[in-house]
Tab-separated table of C-alpha atoms in Angstrom:
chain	number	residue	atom	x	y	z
A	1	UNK	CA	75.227	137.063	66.659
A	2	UNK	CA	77.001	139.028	64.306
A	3	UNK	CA	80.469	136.709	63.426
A	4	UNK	CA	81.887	140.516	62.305
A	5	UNK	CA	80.792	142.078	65.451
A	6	UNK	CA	81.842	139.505	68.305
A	7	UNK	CA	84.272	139.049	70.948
A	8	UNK	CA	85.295	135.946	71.676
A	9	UNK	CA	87.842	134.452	74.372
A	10	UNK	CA	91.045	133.535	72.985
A	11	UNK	CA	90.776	129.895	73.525
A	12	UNK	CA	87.821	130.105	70.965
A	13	UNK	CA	89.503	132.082	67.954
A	14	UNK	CA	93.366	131.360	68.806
A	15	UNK	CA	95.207	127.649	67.948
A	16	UNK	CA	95.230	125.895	71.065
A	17	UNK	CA	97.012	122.214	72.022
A	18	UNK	CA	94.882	120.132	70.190
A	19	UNK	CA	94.038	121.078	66.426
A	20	UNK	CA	90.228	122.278	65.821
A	21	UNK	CA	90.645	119.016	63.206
A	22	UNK	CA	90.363	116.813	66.505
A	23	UNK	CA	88.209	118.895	68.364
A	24	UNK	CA	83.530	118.364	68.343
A	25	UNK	CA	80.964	120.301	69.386
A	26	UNK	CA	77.698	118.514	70.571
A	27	UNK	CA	75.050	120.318	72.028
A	28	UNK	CA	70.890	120.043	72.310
A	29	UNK	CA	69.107	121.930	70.165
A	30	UNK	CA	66.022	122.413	73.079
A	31	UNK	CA	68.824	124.170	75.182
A	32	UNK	CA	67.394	126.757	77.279
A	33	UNK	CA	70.649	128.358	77.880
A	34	UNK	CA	72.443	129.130	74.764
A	35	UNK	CA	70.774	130.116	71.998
A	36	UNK	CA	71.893	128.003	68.514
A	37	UNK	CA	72.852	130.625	66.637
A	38	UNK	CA	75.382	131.618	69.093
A	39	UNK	CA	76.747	128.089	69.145
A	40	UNK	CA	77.232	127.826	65.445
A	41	UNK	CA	78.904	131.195	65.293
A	42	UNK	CA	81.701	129.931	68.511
A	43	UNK	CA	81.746	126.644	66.229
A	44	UNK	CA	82.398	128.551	63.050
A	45	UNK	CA	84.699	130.991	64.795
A	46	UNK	CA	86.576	127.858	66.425
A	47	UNK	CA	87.049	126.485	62.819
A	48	UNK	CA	85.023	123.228	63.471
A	49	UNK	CA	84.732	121.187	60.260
A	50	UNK	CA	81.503	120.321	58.439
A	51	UNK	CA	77.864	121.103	59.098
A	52	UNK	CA	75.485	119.937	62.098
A	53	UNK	CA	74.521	116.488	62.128
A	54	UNK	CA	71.600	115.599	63.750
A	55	UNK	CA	72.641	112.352	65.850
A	56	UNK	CA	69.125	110.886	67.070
A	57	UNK	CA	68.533	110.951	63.083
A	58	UNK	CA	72.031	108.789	61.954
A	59	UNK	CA	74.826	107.029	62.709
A	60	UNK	CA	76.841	108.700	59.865
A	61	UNK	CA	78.010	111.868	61.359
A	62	UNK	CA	80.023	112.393	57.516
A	63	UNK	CA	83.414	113.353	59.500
A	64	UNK	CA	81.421	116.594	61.231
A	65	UNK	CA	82.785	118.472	64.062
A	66	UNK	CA	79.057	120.243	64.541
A	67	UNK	CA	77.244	117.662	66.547
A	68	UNK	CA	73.342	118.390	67.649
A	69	UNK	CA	70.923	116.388	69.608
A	70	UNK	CA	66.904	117.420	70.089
A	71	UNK	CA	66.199	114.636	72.966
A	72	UNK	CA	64.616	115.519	76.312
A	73	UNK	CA	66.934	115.252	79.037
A	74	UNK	CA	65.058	113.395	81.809
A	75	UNK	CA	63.881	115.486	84.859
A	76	UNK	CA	66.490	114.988	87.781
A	77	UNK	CA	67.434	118.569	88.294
A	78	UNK	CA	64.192	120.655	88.657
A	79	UNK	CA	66.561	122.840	86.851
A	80	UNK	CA	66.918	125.028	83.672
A	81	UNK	CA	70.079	123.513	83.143
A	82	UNK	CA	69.087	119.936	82.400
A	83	UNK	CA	68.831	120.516	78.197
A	84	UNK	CA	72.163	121.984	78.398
A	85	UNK	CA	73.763	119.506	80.265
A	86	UNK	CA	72.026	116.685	78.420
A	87	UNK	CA	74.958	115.850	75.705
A	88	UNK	CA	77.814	115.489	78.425
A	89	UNK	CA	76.739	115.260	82.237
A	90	UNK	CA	76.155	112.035	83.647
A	91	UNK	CA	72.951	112.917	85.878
A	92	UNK	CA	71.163	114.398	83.099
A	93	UNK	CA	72.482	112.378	79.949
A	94	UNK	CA	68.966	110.334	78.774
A	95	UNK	CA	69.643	106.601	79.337
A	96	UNK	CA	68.021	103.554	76.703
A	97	UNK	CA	66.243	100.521	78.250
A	98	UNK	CA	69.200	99.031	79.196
A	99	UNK	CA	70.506	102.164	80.995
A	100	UNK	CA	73.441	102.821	78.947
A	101	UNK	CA	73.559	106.611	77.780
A	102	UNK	CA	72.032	106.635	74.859
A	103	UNK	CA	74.911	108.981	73.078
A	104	UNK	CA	77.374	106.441	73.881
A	105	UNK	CA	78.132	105.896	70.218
A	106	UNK	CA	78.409	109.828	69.453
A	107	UNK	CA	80.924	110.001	72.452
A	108	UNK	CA	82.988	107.174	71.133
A	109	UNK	CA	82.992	108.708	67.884
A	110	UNK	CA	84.330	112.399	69.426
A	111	UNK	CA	86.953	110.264	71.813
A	112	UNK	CA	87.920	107.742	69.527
A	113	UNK	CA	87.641	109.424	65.501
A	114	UNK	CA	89.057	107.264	62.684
């Protein structure tokens, strides 16, 4: 996607309530649904800060607003929609061995920033 040549919704390219300094982006790389590049350019069009951090490889995410993930969402759905879903919705979010979501710490980071 072309930054030059796209059309984005207003609530993507216009100042909304909260400032794009207190707003993340997280998504799965493996999603099925929407493509990266088309993330990075809403992200980039949004005015997120910093470059993608890869959270299953640190717990530094160095202030980003561009958050990425490449884990396999486990197999509830039957459904195409699993990957996507992975970083946020409850049914799909990949749990560790104790069965706490396993991006616990990213969400606390996006909820509660320094």
């Amino acid at each position: 996607m072309d930054l030059a040549d796209a059309s984005y919704p207003n609530w993507v390219t216009e100042p909304g309530a909260t400032p794009t300094d207190r707003v993340f982006g997280f998504t799965n790389l493996l999603d099925n649904l929407s493509e990266w590049a088309d993330v990075e350019a809403v992200w980039e069009a949004a005015g997120f800060a910093g470059e993608a951090v890869n959270v299953d490889e640190t717990s530094d995410y160095q202030n980003s607003r561009r958050l990425v993930t490449t884990v396999e969402p486990p197999s509830r759905l039957g459904s195409a929609s699993e990957t996507h879903g992975s970083p946020a919705v409850d049914l799909v979010t990949p749990l560790d061995e104790d069965g706490l979501p396993i991006f616990l710490p990213v969400w606390r980071y996006m909820l509660f920033p320094d």
